[in-house]
XYZ file of C-alpha atoms in Angstrom:
742
model
C -3.100 164.493 -26.015
C -1.175 164.346 -29.219
C 2.006 163.604 -27.318
C 0.332 160.882 -25.309
C -0.968 159.293 -28.479
C 2.479 159.180 -30.037
C 4.243 157.907 -26.931
C 5.532 154.353 -27.444
C 4.971 151.706 -24.814
C 8.157 149.742 -24.002
C 7.939 146.004 -24.551
C 9.528 143.843 -21.856
C 12.648 142.138 -23.074
C 11.842 138.838 -21.386
C 8.432 138.271 -22.955
C 9.722 135.634 -25.348
C 11.566 133.866 -22.560
C 8.692 133.625 -20.090
C 7.470 130.177 -21.315
C 10.993 128.788 -20.962
C 11.177 129.855 -17.311
C 8.303 127.475 -16.517
C 9.980 124.493 -18.154
C 11.788 121.760 -16.251
C 15.421 121.213 -17.255
C 17.223 117.906 -17.168
C 19.466 117.796 -14.066
C 22.128 115.738 -15.814
C 25.303 117.668 -16.762
C 25.841 118.494 -20.437
C 22.146 117.860 -21.126
C 20.257 121.053 -21.963
C 16.858 119.599 -22.734
C 13.757 121.315 -21.326
C 10.357 119.760 -20.674
C 6.915 121.224 -20.040
C 6.033 118.636 -17.383
C 7.968 117.140 -14.532
C 6.895 113.595 -15.401
C 8.499 114.098 -18.799
C 11.774 114.828 -17.051
C 11.412 111.649 -15.002
C 10.864 109.608 -18.140
C 13.765 111.339 -19.874
C 16.155 110.543 -17.012
C 15.771 106.862 -17.805
C 17.519 107.444 -21.130
C 20.684 108.367 -19.243
C 20.708 104.950 -17.594
C 23.043 102.664 -19.614
C 21.279 99.581 -18.216
C 17.820 100.013 -19.667
C 15.336 97.586 -18.169
C 13.577 96.494 -21.382
C 15.800 94.078 -23.309
C 15.112 92.432 -26.673
C 15.073 88.643 -26.266
C 16.292 88.183 -29.852
C 19.257 90.496 -30.338
C 19.885 91.718 -26.767
C 19.404 95.463 -27.372
C 17.969 97.447 -24.447
C 15.308 100.148 -24.499
C 13.878 102.524 -21.928
C 10.292 102.387 -23.137
C 8.270 99.223 -23.532
C 6.438 100.470 -26.640
C 9.750 101.140 -28.395
C 10.845 97.608 -27.519
C 7.635 96.150 -28.976
C 8.137 98.098 -32.189
C 11.729 96.871 -32.361
C 10.742 93.219 -31.790
C 8.117 93.416 -34.521
C 10.883 94.305 -36.953
C 12.470 90.895 -36.404
C 9.397 89.183 -37.798
C 7.462 86.307 -36.244
C 9.631 84.052 -34.113
C 9.317 80.314 -33.438
C 7.139 79.620 -30.426
C 5.343 82.969 -30.543
C 1.759 83.616 -31.481
C 0.595 86.185 -33.994
C -2.908 87.192 -35.118
C -4.134 85.313 -38.159
C -3.933 86.993 -41.537
C -7.537 87.273 -42.744
C -8.526 85.870 -46.096
C -10.748 87.551 -48.656
C -13.644 86.109 -50.557
C -11.833 86.593 -53.856
C -8.938 84.581 -52.535
C -11.316 81.846 -51.424
C -12.464 81.522 -55.017
C -8.850 81.125 -56.122
C -8.250 78.467 -53.484
C -11.379 76.512 -54.397
C -11.057 73.338 -56.456
C -13.710 70.865 -57.725
C -12.874 68.427 -54.930
C -11.998 70.913 -52.196
C -14.075 74.038 -52.491
C -16.003 76.227 -50.147
C -18.043 73.264 -48.887
C -15.130 70.897 -48.425
C -14.503 71.837 -44.778
C -10.763 71.876 -45.471
C -8.281 73.878 -43.445
C -6.543 76.704 -45.293
C -3.045 77.427 -44.076
C -2.272 81.126 -43.883
C 1.313 82.326 -43.871
C 2.703 85.748 -43.152
C 4.446 85.712 -46.552
C 1.344 84.683 -48.479
C 0.961 88.110 -50.045
C -2.837 88.166 -49.577
C -4.264 91.642 -49.388
C -6.897 92.482 -46.785
C -9.648 94.906 -47.836
C -10.881 97.496 -45.410
C -14.398 96.005 -45.527
C -13.352 92.583 -44.231
C -15.211 91.753 -41.005
C -12.829 89.052 -39.777
C -15.171 86.100 -40.452
C -14.342 83.344 -42.931
C -16.997 81.929 -45.272
C -18.950 78.866 -44.213
C -17.038 75.606 -44.264
C -13.587 77.201 -44.108
C -11.240 77.232 -41.162
C -7.958 79.069 -40.627
C -4.911 77.236 -39.433
C -1.500 78.710 -38.573
C 1.566 76.629 -39.570
C 3.750 75.283 -36.816
C 6.957 77.209 -35.976
C 9.177 74.280 -36.963
C 8.135 74.410 -40.629
C 11.332 75.268 -42.472
C 9.504 77.039 -45.291
C 8.346 79.752 -42.874
C 11.540 80.190 -40.909
C 12.104 83.972 -40.681
C 15.394 85.749 -40.552
C 16.368 87.223 -37.214
C 18.554 89.994 -38.516
C 17.830 90.855 -42.153
C 14.876 92.351 -44.049
C 12.996 90.302 -46.575
C 14.260 90.436 -50.161
C 11.981 89.123 -52.858
C 13.302 87.941 -56.181
C 12.689 90.058 -59.235
C 10.693 87.279 -60.852
C 8.458 86.960 -57.783
C 7.922 90.715 -57.714
C 6.833 90.852 -61.351
C 4.820 87.618 -61.534
C 1.300 87.104 -60.210
C 1.475 83.801 -58.365
C -1.791 81.898 -58.076
C -1.909 80.285 -54.666
C -3.943 77.105 -55.029
C -5.409 74.750 -52.460
C -2.805 72.200 -53.508
C -0.054 74.705 -52.684
C -1.566 75.323 -49.257
C -1.925 71.599 -48.608
C 1.690 70.945 -49.593
C 2.816 73.606 -47.149
C 0.756 71.993 -44.415
C 2.403 68.619 -45.046
C 5.836 70.112 -44.404
C 5.260 69.792 -40.677
C 6.473 66.203 -40.821
C 9.547 66.918 -42.948
C 13.065 67.378 -41.647
C 14.016 70.867 -40.563
C 16.666 72.183 -42.951
C 19.061 74.779 -41.628
C 19.161 78.017 -43.547
C 22.819 78.799 -43.097
C 25.087 81.216 -44.861
C 26.365 78.622 -47.323
C 23.131 76.717 -48.042
C 20.337 77.609 -50.425
C 17.023 76.793 -48.753
C 14.691 78.469 -51.199
C 11.137 78.256 -52.430
C 10.977 78.449 -56.243
C 8.286 80.769 -57.487
C 7.466 78.813 -60.621
C 6.601 75.439 -59.059
C 3.518 74.492 -57.060
C 5.558 72.468 -54.585
C 7.902 73.891 -51.955
C 11.587 73.204 -52.414
C 12.893 70.106 -50.718
C 16.475 69.272 -49.883
C 18.320 69.071 -53.169
C 19.936 65.852 -54.292
C 23.401 65.552 -55.864
C 23.627 66.365 -59.542
C 22.282 63.508 -61.665
C 24.745 62.836 -64.457
C 24.441 60.927 -67.695
C 27.248 58.427 -67.239
C 28.315 58.716 -63.621
C 27.130 60.808 -60.715
C 28.948 62.894 -58.205
C 29.520 61.531 -54.743
C 26.376 61.644 -52.675
C 26.111 64.534 -50.309
C 26.156 63.145 -46.784
C 24.514 65.090 -44.016
C 27.060 65.996 -41.407
C 27.225 67.966 -38.259
C 28.421 71.574 -38.310
C 31.720 70.510 -36.737
C 32.379 68.067 -39.570
C 31.566 70.276 -42.497
C 32.745 73.681 -41.143
C 32.603 75.880 -44.214
C 30.813 73.390 -46.486
C 27.118 72.981 -45.867
C 25.085 70.576 -47.920
C 23.417 72.527 -50.669
C 19.658 72.598 -50.743
C 19.261 74.827 -53.771
C 16.895 74.047 -56.587
C 16.804 75.049 -60.210
C 13.131 75.838 -59.843
C 12.248 73.263 -62.514
C 12.487 69.491 -62.455
C 12.900 69.062 -66.204
C 16.337 67.492 -66.850
C 16.693 69.569 -70.000
C 17.025 72.628 -67.793
C 19.956 71.058 -65.971
C 22.435 70.707 -68.802
C 25.215 69.763 -66.422
C 23.411 66.626 -65.350
C 22.041 65.895 -68.806
C 25.205 66.271 -70.892
C 28.288 66.232 -68.653
C 29.839 63.371 -66.763
C 31.413 63.678 -63.351
C 34.908 63.514 -64.830
C 34.076 66.308 -67.286
C 32.685 68.466 -64.496
C 35.812 67.817 -62.462
C 37.977 68.844 -65.414
C 35.997 72.051 -66.029
C 36.225 72.977 -62.357
C 39.997 72.588 -62.591
C 39.996 74.800 -65.693
C 38.010 77.412 -63.800
C 40.420 77.548 -60.865
C 43.437 77.591 -63.188
C 42.244 80.193 -65.713
C 39.325 82.168 -64.288
C 39.743 82.116 -60.519
C 42.997 84.179 -60.460
C 41.120 87.062 -62.103
C 37.930 86.724 -60.010
C 39.168 85.231 -56.689
C 35.858 85.047 -54.851
C 36.057 81.344 -53.901
C 38.363 79.655 -51.417
C 40.154 77.106 -53.556
C 41.649 75.102 -50.682
C 38.290 74.232 -49.128
C 36.117 74.088 -52.240
C 34.513 70.707 -52.914
C 32.258 69.817 -55.816
C 30.043 67.613 -53.661
C 29.331 70.466 -51.261
C 28.769 73.236 -53.831
C 25.230 74.241 -54.697
C 23.848 73.477 -58.132
C 23.734 77.139 -59.077
C 27.333 77.811 -58.091
C 28.658 74.652 -59.738
C 26.707 75.385 -62.924
C 28.103 78.930 -63.067
C 31.641 77.626 -62.605
C 31.205 75.073 -65.387
C 29.610 77.744 -67.602
C 32.578 80.114 -67.320
C 35.080 77.300 -67.820
C 33.235 76.054 -70.916
C 33.117 79.571 -72.358
C 36.815 80.078 -71.659
C 37.611 76.878 -73.571
C 35.387 77.874 -76.497
C 32.807 75.127 -75.975
C 29.988 75.636 -78.466
C 27.317 74.483 -75.991
C 27.979 77.194 -73.427
C 25.090 79.267 -74.806
C 22.530 76.537 -74.067
C 24.003 76.001 -70.634
C 23.837 79.757 -69.995
C 20.058 79.833 -70.448
C 19.614 77.088 -67.865
C 21.958 78.778 -65.396
C 20.255 82.162 -65.803
C 16.846 80.605 -65.223
C 18.186 78.869 -62.139
C 19.794 81.952 -60.628
C 16.971 84.392 -61.328
C 14.382 81.767 -60.424
C 15.707 81.405 -56.900
C 13.534 83.099 -54.300
C 15.921 85.582 -52.695
C 14.699 85.227 -49.151
C 15.786 87.324 -46.195
C 19.013 85.320 -45.929
C 20.121 84.117 -49.380
C 23.156 81.909 -49.396
C 26.645 83.026 -50.247
C 26.717 80.402 -53.007
C 23.720 82.041 -54.662
C 25.346 85.488 -54.599
C 28.608 84.077 -55.948
C 26.735 82.259 -58.700
C 24.947 85.462 -59.674
C 28.273 87.301 -59.860
C 29.774 84.628 -62.120
C 26.746 84.979 -64.403
C 27.412 88.722 -64.569
C 31.056 88.004 -65.457
C 29.919 85.646 -68.205
C 27.559 88.260 -69.676
C 30.226 90.935 -69.307
C 32.599 88.811 -71.372
C 30.006 88.623 -74.175
C 28.799 92.204 -73.853
C 29.437 93.075 -77.495
C 27.251 90.225 -78.746
C 23.653 90.801 -79.744
C 21.241 90.926 -76.822
C 23.877 90.536 -74.111
C 23.998 94.194 -73.064
C 20.440 94.139 -71.725
C 20.985 90.806 -69.983
C 24.190 92.072 -68.392
C 22.482 95.190 -67.068
C 19.561 93.114 -65.780
C 21.665 90.614 -63.830
C 23.995 93.324 -62.554
C 21.043 95.309 -61.198
C 19.715 92.248 -59.354
C 23.129 91.501 -57.877
C 23.801 95.060 -56.701
C 20.347 95.590 -55.204
C 20.555 92.267 -53.365
C 24.005 93.024 -51.953
C 22.851 96.455 -50.845
C 19.756 95.186 -49.083
C 21.743 92.459 -47.317
C 24.480 94.833 -46.170
C 27.301 93.135 -48.068
C 28.908 96.469 -49.008
C 29.045 97.827 -45.457
C 29.691 94.600 -43.539
C 26.181 94.351 -42.067
C 25.643 90.820 -43.369
C 25.645 88.646 -40.250
C 26.749 85.052 -40.194
C 24.625 82.126 -39.162
C 25.220 80.559 -35.753
C 25.983 77.245 -37.445
C 29.492 78.358 -38.413
C 30.317 80.264 -35.237
C 31.954 77.157 -33.779
C 35.060 77.558 -35.949
C 37.170 80.748 -36.125
C 38.460 79.651 -39.531
C 34.926 79.248 -40.869
C 33.958 82.685 -39.599
C 37.092 84.198 -41.121
C 36.467 82.487 -44.466
C 32.853 83.624 -44.509
C 33.792 87.223 -43.789
C 36.633 87.270 -46.322
C 34.487 85.702 -49.043
C 31.826 88.350 -48.478
C 34.440 91.099 -48.694
C 35.857 89.649 -51.898
C 32.353 89.310 -53.285
C 31.673 92.992 -52.562
C 34.875 94.124 -54.292
C 34.220 91.819 -57.257
C 30.730 93.299 -57.656
C 32.287 96.766 -57.477
C 34.839 95.931 -60.195
C 32.282 94.245 -62.454
C 29.991 97.261 -62.188
C 32.910 99.552 -63.066
C 33.800 97.490 -66.145
C 30.169 97.478 -67.308
C 30.001 101.241 -66.831
C 33.180 101.735 -68.878
C 32.052 99.484 -71.714
C 28.549 100.976 -71.897
C 29.646 104.571 -71.151
C 27.236 105.287 -68.322
C 27.866 106.272 -64.695
C 28.650 103.425 -62.303
C 26.019 102.173 -59.908
C 28.310 101.352 -56.978
C 30.539 104.140 -55.650
C 33.558 103.629 -53.456
C 31.849 105.494 -50.592
C 29.544 102.475 -50.189
C 32.388 100.041 -49.513
C 32.629 100.275 -45.742
C 34.848 97.197 -45.579
C 38.620 96.631 -45.352
C 40.764 95.610 -48.293
C 40.910 91.883 -49.112
C 43.636 89.745 -47.617
C 46.814 88.891 -49.498
C 46.868 85.855 -51.769
C 49.102 83.852 -49.428
C 46.801 84.362 -46.482
C 43.748 83.676 -48.634
C 45.149 80.262 -49.566
C 45.611 79.269 -45.916
C 43.890 75.982 -45.064
C 44.068 75.627 -41.299
C 43.517 78.122 -38.532
C 47.117 77.650 -37.372
C 48.484 78.522 -40.812
C 46.181 81.503 -41.042
C 47.369 82.877 -37.700
C 50.988 82.412 -38.771
C 50.537 84.262 -42.064
C 48.485 86.960 -40.370
C 51.683 88.468 -38.964
C 52.975 89.084 -42.478
C 49.963 91.187 -43.438
C 50.386 94.981 -43.637
C 49.611 96.630 -40.337
C 46.171 98.153 -40.151
C 44.742 96.362 -43.196
C 41.737 95.094 -41.260
C 41.304 98.298 -39.272
C 40.921 100.855 -42.067
C 37.925 100.887 -44.391
C 38.441 101.079 -48.137
C 36.246 104.172 -48.427
C 38.315 105.932 -45.755
C 41.554 105.103 -47.561
C 40.287 106.575 -50.824
C 38.904 109.631 -49.085
C 42.164 110.393 -47.290
C 44.337 109.856 -50.364
C 42.180 111.914 -52.735
C 41.565 114.777 -50.324
C 45.222 115.264 -49.427
C 47.581 117.250 -51.589
C 49.808 115.111 -53.861
C 52.931 116.234 -52.040
C 51.574 115.057 -48.667
C 52.581 111.498 -47.859
C 49.789 109.218 -46.622
C 50.435 106.176 -44.400
C 48.629 103.755 -46.711
C 50.834 101.434 -48.762
C 48.506 99.733 -51.215
C 49.536 96.661 -53.133
C 48.579 95.932 -56.703
C 45.122 94.679 -55.744
C 44.412 97.776 -53.669
C 45.754 100.010 -56.433
C 43.474 98.370 -58.981
C 40.458 98.818 -56.703
C 41.395 102.450 -56.178
C 41.621 102.963 -59.924
C 38.123 101.514 -60.282
C 36.956 103.954 -57.610
C 38.181 106.912 -59.698
C 35.949 106.028 -62.645
C 32.837 107.777 -61.302
C 34.631 111.136 -61.162
C 36.359 110.518 -64.501
C 33.027 109.802 -66.189
C 31.490 112.994 -64.786
C 34.474 115.110 -65.856
C 34.518 113.598 -69.353
C 30.778 114.033 -69.798
C 30.987 117.682 -68.734
C 33.980 118.334 -71.006
C 32.314 116.735 -74.034
C 28.748 117.809 -73.324
C 26.696 118.389 -76.449
C 25.079 121.396 -74.774
C 28.328 123.369 -74.937
C 29.167 125.447 -77.978
C 32.692 124.066 -78.121
C 34.666 121.310 -76.463
C 36.327 121.952 -73.146
C 40.014 122.127 -73.973
C 41.340 124.582 -71.363
C 42.437 122.749 -68.244
C 41.731 125.430 -65.659
C 42.759 124.668 -62.054
C 39.782 124.010 -59.829
C 37.594 122.591 -62.579
C 36.314 118.987 -62.336
C 38.300 118.129 -65.457
C 41.550 119.395 -63.943
C 40.823 117.745 -60.582
C 40.159 114.264 -61.920
C 42.939 114.381 -64.486
C 45.277 115.214 -61.620
C 43.811 112.398 -59.500
C 44.343 109.809 -62.242
C 47.908 110.984 -62.909
C 48.679 110.969 -59.188
C 47.248 107.475 -58.788
C 49.293 106.133 -61.709
C 52.437 107.691 -60.252
C 51.629 106.187 -56.857
C 51.122 102.720 -58.367
C 54.469 102.918 -60.138
C 56.248 103.982 -56.956
C 54.692 101.308 -54.741
C 54.344 98.401 -57.175
C 56.702 99.201 -60.098
C 53.676 98.334 -62.215
C 54.835 99.234 -65.712
C 58.485 98.357 -65.172
C 57.757 94.814 -63.969
C 55.057 94.174 -66.537
C 57.085 94.986 -69.649
C 60.183 93.256 -68.285
C 58.355 89.905 -68.429
C 58.189 87.889 -71.615
C 55.487 85.610 -70.236
C 52.330 86.049 -68.213
C 53.443 83.346 -65.753
C 55.688 84.288 -62.886
C 55.777 86.025 -59.540
C 55.425 89.493 -61.048
C 52.696 88.515 -63.514
C 49.783 89.618 -61.339
C 46.450 88.790 -63.029
C 45.192 92.380 -62.951
C 48.480 94.034 -63.947
C 47.595 94.426 -67.646
C 44.042 95.558 -66.914
C 45.289 98.100 -64.376
C 47.719 99.588 -66.904
C 44.972 99.789 -69.523
C 42.486 101.499 -67.195
C 44.999 104.163 -66.167
C 45.438 105.280 -69.792
C 41.830 104.646 -70.800
C 40.675 107.196 -68.219
C 42.859 109.873 -69.824
C 41.595 108.826 -73.248
C 37.984 109.261 -72.127
C 38.667 112.725 -70.696
C 40.692 114.070 -73.635
C 38.959 112.518 -76.667
C 35.271 113.034 -77.605
C 34.892 109.562 -79.125
C 31.140 109.844 -79.685
C 31.583 113.144 -81.517
C 34.353 111.666 -83.665
C 32.127 108.768 -84.694
C 29.275 111.153 -85.479
C 31.452 113.227 -87.810
C 33.063 110.189 -89.442
C 29.865 108.212 -89.982
C 27.837 111.247 -90.973
C 24.479 112.445 -89.716
C 21.183 112.843 -91.515
C 20.733 116.165 -89.769
C 23.078 118.511 -91.621
C 22.804 121.208 -88.964
C 23.883 118.844 -86.223
C 26.729 117.528 -88.382
C 28.036 121.032 -89.062
C 27.921 121.860 -85.362
C 29.886 118.696 -84.581
C 32.541 119.597 -87.149
C 32.808 123.094 -85.729
C 33.355 121.745 -82.235
C 35.984 119.274 -83.446
C 37.998 122.079 -85.049
C 38.557 123.539 -81.591
C 39.573 120.153 -80.246
C 41.979 119.245 -83.086
C 43.897 122.523 -82.621
C 44.468 121.906 -78.896
C 46.939 119.559 -77.162
C 44.084 117.141 -76.356
C 44.410 115.038 -79.564
C 48.121 114.467 -78.977
C 47.531 113.560 -75.317
C 44.886 111.111 -76.496
C 47.198 109.571 -79.102
C 49.969 108.945 -76.558
C 47.562 107.273 -74.105
C 46.126 105.215 -76.966
C 49.682 104.154 -77.814
C 50.249 102.978 -74.244
C 47.041 100.934 -74.352
C 48.083 99.409 -77.673
C 51.519 98.632 -76.272
C 49.932 96.601 -73.451
C 47.693 94.775 -75.937
C 50.681 94.001 -78.160
C 52.632 92.681 -75.179
C 49.671 90.520 -74.152
C 49.433 89.144 -77.687
C 53.111 88.174 -77.641
C 52.921 86.531 -74.226
C 49.613 84.738 -74.817
C 49.842 84.205 -78.587
C 46.700 86.265 -78.953
C 44.457 88.720 -77.155
C 43.586 88.013 -73.503
C 40.294 86.280 -72.855
C 37.334 88.564 -72.192
C 36.796 86.847 -68.839
C 40.339 87.741 -67.797
C 40.399 91.264 -69.247
C 36.896 92.569 -70.064
C 38.142 96.003 -71.175
C 40.858 94.900 -73.623
C 38.808 94.870 -76.848
C 36.832 98.038 -76.112
C 39.924 100.001 -75.079
C 41.773 98.879 -78.220
C 38.816 99.803 -80.436
C 38.572 103.234 -78.807
C 42.302 103.754 -79.303
C 42.030 102.719 -82.960
C 39.227 105.200 -83.640
C 41.057 108.109 -82.004
C 44.473 107.383 -83.566
C 43.159 106.880 -87.097
C 40.986 109.998 -86.893
C 43.882 112.159 -85.667
C 46.230 110.647 -88.263
C 43.687 111.382 -91.008
C 43.810 115.087 -90.080
C 47.581 115.287 -89.442
C 50.374 116.134 -91.893
C 53.618 115.312 -90.131
C 55.905 113.554 -92.630
C 58.103 115.538 -95.029
C 56.008 114.707 -98.104
C 52.666 115.646 -96.541
C 54.098 118.709 -94.762
C 55.166 120.309 -98.040
C 58.872 119.459 -97.970
C 59.530 120.865 -94.514
C 62.771 120.036 -92.767
C 63.293 116.921 -90.730
C 61.490 117.008 -87.390
C 62.558 115.073 -84.300
C 61.182 111.535 -84.219
C 59.196 110.371 -81.197
C 58.481 106.726 -80.395
C 54.982 106.777 -78.919
C 55.257 103.267 -77.481
C 58.529 103.653 -75.591
C 58.636 107.375 -74.749
C 57.842 107.966 -71.048
C 55.354 110.619 -70.071
C 58.053 112.958 -68.720
C 60.205 112.782 -71.872
C 61.172 116.283 -73.037
C 60.688 115.529 -76.728
C 57.264 114.042 -76.064
C 56.281 117.028 -73.921
C 57.357 119.459 -76.663
C 55.358 117.561 -79.307
C 52.358 117.311 -76.994
C 52.303 121.074 -76.364
C 53.234 122.396 -79.810
C 52.580 119.562 -82.258
C 56.109 119.831 -83.682
C 57.660 116.445 -84.362
C 57.133 113.159 -86.182
C 55.622 110.337 -84.171
C 56.044 106.641 -84.935
C 53.738 103.782 -83.999
C 54.841 100.402 -82.564
C 58.039 98.552 -83.408
C 57.191 98.724 -87.127
C 57.724 102.506 -87.024
C 54.476 103.554 -88.750
C 54.324 107.350 -88.925
C 51.155 108.898 -87.515
C 50.258 110.853 -90.637
C 47.357 110.996 -93.077
C 49.358 109.114 -95.707
C 49.796 106.191 -93.294
C 46.210 105.932 -92.081
C 45.594 102.640 -93.874
C 48.777 101.113 -92.428
C 47.685 102.134 -88.952
C 44.259 100.643 -89.633
C 45.870 97.378 -90.743
C 47.880 97.231 -87.510
C 44.732 97.625 -85.423
C 42.784 95.113 -87.502
C 45.521 92.574 -86.886
C 44.783 92.789 -83.154
C 40.989 93.104 -83.441
C 40.414 90.120 -85.715
C 39.410 87.822 -82.834
C 36.370 89.972 -82.116
C 34.264 90.049 -85.273
C 31.903 92.797 -84.121
C 34.728 95.119 -83.036
C 36.621 94.561 -86.285
C 33.486 95.184 -88.370
C 32.765 98.419 -86.503
C 36.321 99.615 -87.046
C 36.274 98.736 -90.763
C 33.120 100.804 -91.257
C 34.728 103.708 -89.412
C 37.930 103.598 -91.505
C 35.960 103.447 -94.762
C 33.980 106.519 -93.745
C 37.183 108.475 -93.040
C 37.897 108.808 -96.757
C 35.207 111.463 -97.109
C 35.560 113.011 -93.648
C 36.745 116.559 -93.178
C 36.629 118.987 -90.284
């Protein structure tokens, strides 16, 4: 009995498989799906049929199941000529719609729209109060035209403002049945301002004080091609809000537009100069162009004009298909704020407008080429090509502007290069093509594969390969600059980790495999690649003027960014300012000094000083060529990079004893010219690793030593004097160095 009790009963091995044996497999090869019922297999076999019977009448996609097709069609939104159940109205909303003359007893029709934003409580029984009737607007009303391919995007102002829908608003919408149907194309701005009780009508040409622009004449799509008559509105009818029309004549606007294309457009080439016409541009875009041109010229009234332009751009209702002009205008406003970032109150405004622009471009699919073009421009291959290229250039300009803002404000970028699923922009010659014949002719001169490889794929392949492996991509100066902007996200992360306040001491050992080592290697490799492909530094310093074939607009900015990245990774600027300016918390100040002792005894300060010298060399060359610093619109990072270099160089000089008098009568050390010594120079490498040697600054030969700190400060102040806030910040820093010790 005992043996029987202990005897184990064998468990069949196929117990777990028995349910599977009753299942019905799919008979198609390479399909291993199993089903519990045979009818499920029959339904599944329809998915293998490439010609599904249920086709969407809007976009043409096919589906096997009818319910999936219905769910897909509902995503397109209500279509003209289709019926849709009425949106019920609540009693609280009826009170809001009631007026003394047209209330609950007025027997007036209330027009309900599917964008009305009225909430429906669960207790609503579907019956309207006595005396009220529901009426659905006709499909031809342009204010309710839905998008057939894009989700709805509401403006930030509309999302944060409670709009009171009145009976007058509903009546005005009802009267739009008799108005002309306005096409909502890619280049037009058919919008509904959120701060006016009346729907937006077709905009008129700008009304000017002395003379007006040529009237905008309605034309057929074949006549206007790229240019569609603008129907944008400033959202307010007060002339004071339209400073262009109130204070500028047509000739002055024409002159400012010419200034924009001559001085600003080469640095932000998002518009097609050959086909741009003032009469066809929207009010928002034209106002933004005039704003940037006025700021570039130093016009004192640009601040007042900026308020009107900002109200116009942010007041536009970003519908499901906002115009390209509106997106371009918003970008130019971001560029304007970026140029004034150091002024009081402009940092918050820059971040605000940049967030709106990026979120709108993301939702519309501008970054990954999902933004579809309106049928109105499909008649012309040139118009389609221009639309696509302008969207690509807009995406890259947004990417660059976000990178510059991130650098200046020292926070991680919002847009990463992995999002840019679009090819590189066309060359300048092809971009200036006017006719389709000229475009096709110049197309043969474009690098092979430019339109076939995505920018994100190019960066991924180049950065993942070993430096010694040759990649097939030959990037020009524009592509190299965009690639340098793409490296900033990794550089910021590596610098933040190296200079983290949570660490006991600064990260000064460049161990292989660490993020710091990886991104320092990536930046050095990218700079070497730019020099090999574009001869960037050689061509730039060989020119004595900024005009010429080799004077690419972004050449100076590209050189600055390459060295600024190294400066960010090797110099803890925030910690230096904390020690120099002092801290009320003595414990925190002592910890900062302790951490800086480790940094000052490593090669990092000398690496930082050389990169700061290269930045200063570019700034000095720009000052000679331009008779002053470059404009902030043309080079947004010039002032900040020079100020950062000044802080690092003066701090290191204050703690360095290199000349014979300060070094205690030591023998003569080899002299090193920081401006003209290349990175692979043996003397520079020896000084960088050991600290042995005397370094000189600029053509004046100022020695980087504690006894020459004031002379170095005077050199920097001579180049910072155009920016009062930057100069004042640097003066305070230099004054605090007198009592600074580590």
